[in-house]
Amino acid sequence: ETGVTQTPRHLVMGMTNKKSLKCEQHLGHNAMYWYKQSAKKPLELMFVYNFKEQTENNSVPSRFSPECPNSSHLFLHLHTLQPEDSALYLCASSLAARPLPAGGETQYFGPGTRLLVL
Amino acid sequence: GESVGLHLPTLSVQEGDNSIINCAYSNSASDYFIWYKQESGKGPQFIIDIRSNMDKRQGQRVTVLLNKTVKHLSLQIAATQPGDSAVYFCADYAGGTSYGKLTFGQGTILTVHP
């Protein structure tokens, strides 16, 4: 079991619903990430937060809204999603986020939230 | 675009055999590489990493080899066990000024038969 937890583990929502995914890391890291993992596709980076500041938005649609209140917590707010958004959403953390000096960039992942949009 | 890819999508071995999982990368600026293992219903789990100033690194039952000349990365698992059955991903840092941008391959499914 890693030091990164995610809730809920499973979520079913309609296209008009609003829901939030939560991630918490207990590793003392300063960077947190959201990834999307779809069947038969490589992991897709969505957002990067470094010291609570969003440093990367990988062209993610606005129906996904991240929030990082502190270095230990990360949320992904979901609204008016589409069925093609159904996927495993993974949170990760690292001591630091590149391009800071190398040495703390290894990312550790949570178990993910399996999302189904109907 | 730049990508990290895997030569074989599936690999089946007998328990006790050694396994070799290969990965090709295309970005010559990549300077850090990671292998992850993902079991069903779980998130990716860090296995081992290597920097571009090295060509070999060993862990417990695992060895990563890096050949920068041909942009090739491999993961060797010694005495493979049924618990090693999982999807294995390689990933690399593309360098530059992008924060935390790991590029992942599609993964290789390793099946270990008792």
mmCIF file of N, CA and C in Angstrom, chain B residues 53-108:
data_model
loop_
_atom_site.group_PDB
_atom_site.id
_atom_site.type_symbol
_atom_site.label_atom_id
_atom_site.label_comp_id
_atom_site.label_asym_id
_atom_site.label_seq_id
_atom_site.Cartn_x
_atom_site.Cartn_y
_atom_site.Cartn_z
ATOM 1 N N ASN B 53 23.016 8.831 -16.972
ATOM 2 C CA ASN B 53 24.464 8.708 -16.803
ATOM 3 C C ASN B 53 24.871 7.301 -16.351
ATOM 4 N N MET B 54 23.885 6.407 -16.315
ATOM 5 C CA MET B 54 24.136 5.021 -15.953
ATOM 6 C C MET B 54 23.652 4.122 -17.084
ATOM 7 N N ASP B 55 24.181 2.904 -17.161
ATOM 8 C CA ASP B 55 23.650 1.960 -18.148
ATOM 9 C C ASP B 55 23.059 0.712 -17.501
ATOM 10 N N LYS B 56 23.188 0.626 -16.190
ATOM 11 C CA LYS B 56 22.647 -0.550 -15.499
ATOM 12 C C LYS B 56 22.380 -0.185 -14.052
ATOM 13 N N ARG B 57 21.286 -0.711 -13.541
ATOM 14 C CA ARG B 57 20.988 -0.525 -12.125
ATOM 15 C C ARG B 57 20.242 -1.763 -11.643
ATOM 16 N N GLN B 58 20.620 -2.221 -10.466
ATOM 17 C CA GLN B 58 20.008 -3.446 -9.942
ATOM 18 C C GLN B 58 19.226 -3.173 -8.685
ATOM 19 N N GLY B 59 18.096 -3.892 -8.573
ATOM 20 C CA GLY B 59 17.321 -3.854 -7.354
ATOM 21 C C GLY B 59 17.142 -5.278 -6.869
ATOM 22 N N GLN B 60 16.127 -5.482 -6.064
ATOM 23 C CA GLN B 60 15.863 -6.825 -5.582
ATOM 24 C C GLN B 60 15.165 -7.622 -6.675
ATOM 25 N N ARG B 61 15.821 -8.558 -7.254
ATOM 26 C CA ARG B 61 15.361 -9.420 -8.343
ATOM 27 C C ARG B 61 15.118 -8.678 -9.653
ATOM 28 N N VAL B 62 15.315 -7.394 -9.700
ATOM 29 C CA VAL B 62 15.107 -6.640 -10.932
ATOM 30 C C VAL B 62 16.370 -5.895 -11.320
ATOM 31 N N THR B 63 16.561 -5.791 -12.633
ATOM 32 C CA THR B 63 17.679 -5.044 -13.191
ATOM 33 C C THR B 63 17.150 -4.218 -14.349
ATOM 34 N N VAL B 64 17.547 -2.965 -14.404
ATOM 35 C CA VAL B 64 17.181 -2.134 -15.540
ATOM 36 C C VAL B 64 18.448 -1.841 -16.329
ATOM 37 N N LEU B 65 18.351 -1.993 -17.635
ATOM 38 C CA LEU B 65 19.454 -1.715 -18.540
ATOM 39 C C LEU B 65 19.063 -0.587 -19.472
ATOM 40 N N LEU B 66 19.965 0.342 -19.673
ATOM 41 C CA LEU B 66 19.713 1.483 -20.535
ATOM 42 C C LEU B 66 20.768 1.539 -21.633
ATOM 43 N N ASN B 67 20.316 1.556 -22.864
ATOM 44 C CA ASN B 67 21.212 1.704 -24.008
ATOM 45 C C ASN B 67 20.833 2.990 -24.726
ATOM 46 N N LYS B 68 21.589 4.037 -24.437
ATOM 47 C CA LYS B 68 21.246 5.351 -24.996
ATOM 48 C C LYS B 68 21.540 5.426 -26.489
ATOM 49 N N THR B 69 22.445 4.598 -26.947
ATOM 50 C CA THR B 69 22.798 4.632 -28.361
ATOM 51 C C THR B 69 21.601 4.281 -29.240
ATOM 52 N N VAL B 70 20.866 3.265 -28.806
ATOM 53 C CA VAL B 70 19.706 2.835 -29.597
ATOM 54 C C VAL B 70 18.396 3.214 -28.915
ATOM 55 N N LYS B 71 18.490 4.023 -27.863
ATOM 56 C CA LYS B 71 17.297 4.488 -27.133
ATOM 57 C C LYS B 71 16.429 3.306 -26.708
ATOM 58 N N HIS B 72 17.027 2.429 -25.954
ATOM 59 C CA HIS B 72 16.344 1.210 -25.530
ATOM 60 C C HIS B 72 16.525 1.000 -24.034
ATOM 61 N N LEU B 73 15.445 0.568 -23.427
ATOM 62 C CA LEU B 73 15.401 0.332 -21.988
ATOM 63 C C LEU B 73 14.844 -1.068 -21.770
ATOM 64 N N SER B 74 15.381 -1.803 -20.834
ATOM 65 C CA SER B 74 14.798 -3.107 -20.539
ATOM 66 C C SER B 74 14.724 -3.339 -19.032
ATOM 67 N N LEU B 75 13.759 -4.155 -18.665
ATOM 68 C CA LEU B 75 13.580 -4.559 -17.266
ATOM 69 C C LEU B 75 13.745 -6.063 -17.208
ATOM 70 N N GLN B 76 14.664 -6.517 -16.402
ATOM 71 C CA GLN B 76 14.878 -7.945 -16.236
ATOM 72 C C GLN B 76 14.405 -8.343 -14.850
ATOM 73 N N ILE B 77 13.581 -9.373 -14.801
ATOM 74 C CA ILE B 77 13.084 -9.905 -13.534
ATOM 75 C C ILE B 77 13.636 -11.313 -13.384
ATOM 76 N N ALA B 78 14.375 -11.529 -12.340
ATOM 77 C CA ALA B 78 14.974 -12.838 -12.095
ATOM 78 C C ALA B 78 14.005 -13.733 -11.335
ATOM 79 N N ALA B 79 14.036 -15.030 -11.672
ATOM 80 C CA ALA B 79 13.217 -16.029 -10.971
ATOM 81 C C ALA B 79 11.785 -15.539 -10.830
ATOM 82 N N THR B 80 11.154 -15.311 -11.954
ATOM 83 C CA THR B 80 9.815 -14.726 -11.973
ATOM 84 C C THR B 80 8.821 -15.573 -11.187
ATOM 85 N N GLN B 81 7.981 -14.892 -10.444
ATOM 86 C CA GLN B 81 6.996 -15.545 -9.580
ATOM 87 C C GLN B 81 5.583 -15.189 -10.030
ATOM 88 N N PRO B 82 4.590 -16.002 -9.685
ATOM 89 C CA PRO B 82 3.210 -15.664 -10.062
ATOM 90 C C PRO B 82 2.792 -14.274 -9.610
ATOM 91 N N GLY B 83 3.312 -13.832 -8.491
ATOM 92 C CA GLY B 83 2.990 -12.484 -7.997
ATOM 93 C C GLY B 83 3.557 -11.379 -8.858
ATOM 94 N N ASP B 84 4.422 -11.722 -9.793
ATOM 95 C CA ASP B 84 4.957 -10.722 -10.714
ATOM 96 C C ASP B 84 4.011 -10.462 -11.874
ATOM 97 N N SER B 85 2.979 -11.270 -12.014
ATOM 98 C CA SER B 85 2.011 -11.071 -13.090
ATOM 99 C C SER B 85 1.344 -9.708 -12.938
ATOM 100 N N ALA B 86 1.449 -8.907 -13.973
ATOM 101 C CA ALA B 86 0.940 -7.538 -13.913
ATOM 102 C C ALA B 86 1.210 -6.880 -15.268
ATOM 103 N N VAL B 87 0.824 -5.621 -15.369
ATOM 104 C CA VAL B 87 1.207 -4.806 -16.522
ATOM 105 C C VAL B 87 2.405 -3.964 -16.110
ATOM 106 N N TYR B 88 3.400 -3.941 -16.951
ATOM 107 C CA TYR B 88 4.628 -3.201 -16.667
ATOM 108 C C TYR B 88 4.740 -2.026 -17.636
ATOM 109 N N PHE B 89 4.968 -0.842 -17.073
ATOM 110 C CA PHE B 89 5.100 0.374 -17.864
ATOM 111 C C PHE B 89 6.501 0.944 -17.701
ATOM 112 N N CYS B 90 7.049 1.423 -18.811
ATOM 113 C CA CYS B 90 8.220 2.271 -18.702
ATOM 114 C C CYS B 90 7.760 3.707 -18.904
ATOM 115 N N ALA B 91 8.513 4.619 -18.359
ATOM 116 C CA ALA B 91 8.197 6.038 -18.494
ATOM 117 C C ALA B 91 9.492 6.823 -18.488
ATOM 118 N N ASP B 92 9.468 7.984 -19.109
ATOM 119 C CA ASP B 92 10.672 8.808 -19.115
ATOM 120 C C ASP B 92 10.315 10.272 -18.925
ATOM 121 N N TYR B 93 11.284 11.010 -18.431
ATOM 122 C CA TYR B 93 11.167 12.454 -18.342
ATOM 123 C C TYR B 93 11.764 13.056 -19.600
ATOM 124 N N ALA B 94 10.968 13.870 -20.245
ATOM 125 C CA ALA B 94 11.382 14.418 -21.527
ATOM 126 C C ALA B 94 12.326 15.599 -21.393
ATOM 127 N N GLY B 95 12.577 16.052 -20.194
ATOM 128 C CA GLY B 95 13.455 17.187 -20.023
ATOM 129 C C GLY B 95 12.748 18.484 -20.373
ATOM 130 N N GLY B 96 13.476 19.506 -20.609
ATOM 131 C CA GLY B 96 12.879 20.787 -20.947
ATOM 132 C C GLY B 96 12.339 21.495 -19.719
ATOM 133 N N THR B 97 11.344 22.334 -19.906
ATOM 134 C CA THR B 97 10.834 23.141 -18.799
ATOM 135 C C THR B 97 9.466 22.688 -18.323
ATOM 136 N N SER B 98 8.970 21.577 -18.831
ATOM 137 C CA SER B 98 7.653 21.104 -18.411
ATOM 138 C C SER B 98 7.745 20.449 -17.047
ATOM 139 N N TYR B 99 6.799 20.789 -16.184
ATOM 140 C CA TYR B 99 6.794 20.222 -14.855
ATOM 141 C C TYR B 99 6.237 18.813 -14.852
ATOM 142 N N GLY B 100 6.992 17.903 -14.293
ATOM 143 C CA GLY B 100 6.518 16.562 -13.993
ATOM 144 C C GLY B 100 6.010 15.768 -15.159
ATOM 145 N N LYS B 101 6.408 16.060 -16.376
ATOM 146 C CA LYS B 101 5.822 15.390 -17.528
ATOM 147 C C LYS B 101 6.505 14.068 -17.820
ATOM 148 N N LEU B 102 6.011 13.051 -17.165
ATOM 149 C CA LEU B 102 6.415 11.692 -17.491
ATOM 150 C C LEU B 102 5.663 11.248 -18.734
ATOM 151 N N THR B 103 6.368 10.593 -19.650
ATOM 152 C CA THR B 103 5.720 10.000 -20.816
ATOM 153 C C THR B 103 5.704 8.500 -20.632
ATOM 154 N N PHE B 104 4.524 7.908 -20.660
ATOM 155 C CA PHE B 104 4.363 6.484 -20.412
ATOM 156 C C PHE B 104 4.191 5.713 -21.711
ATOM 157 N N GLY B 105 4.704 4.483 -21.708
ATOM 158 C CA GLY B 105 4.400 3.546 -22.761
ATOM 159 C C GLY B 105 3.048 2.906 -22.508
ATOM 160 N N GLN B 106 2.609 2.094 -23.460
ATOM 161 C CA GLN B 106 1.295 1.480 -23.327
ATOM 162 C C GLN B 106 1.290 0.331 -22.328
ATOM 163 N N GLY B 107 2.411 -0.275 -22.081
ATOM 164 C CA GLY B 107 2.480 -1.359 -21.102
ATOM 165 C C GLY B 107 2.647 -2.723 -21.720
ATOM 166 N N THR B 108 3.281 -3.613 -20.995
ATOM 167 C CA THR B 108 3.418 -5.017 -21.366
ATOM 168 C C THR B 108 2.750 -5.860 -20.301
#
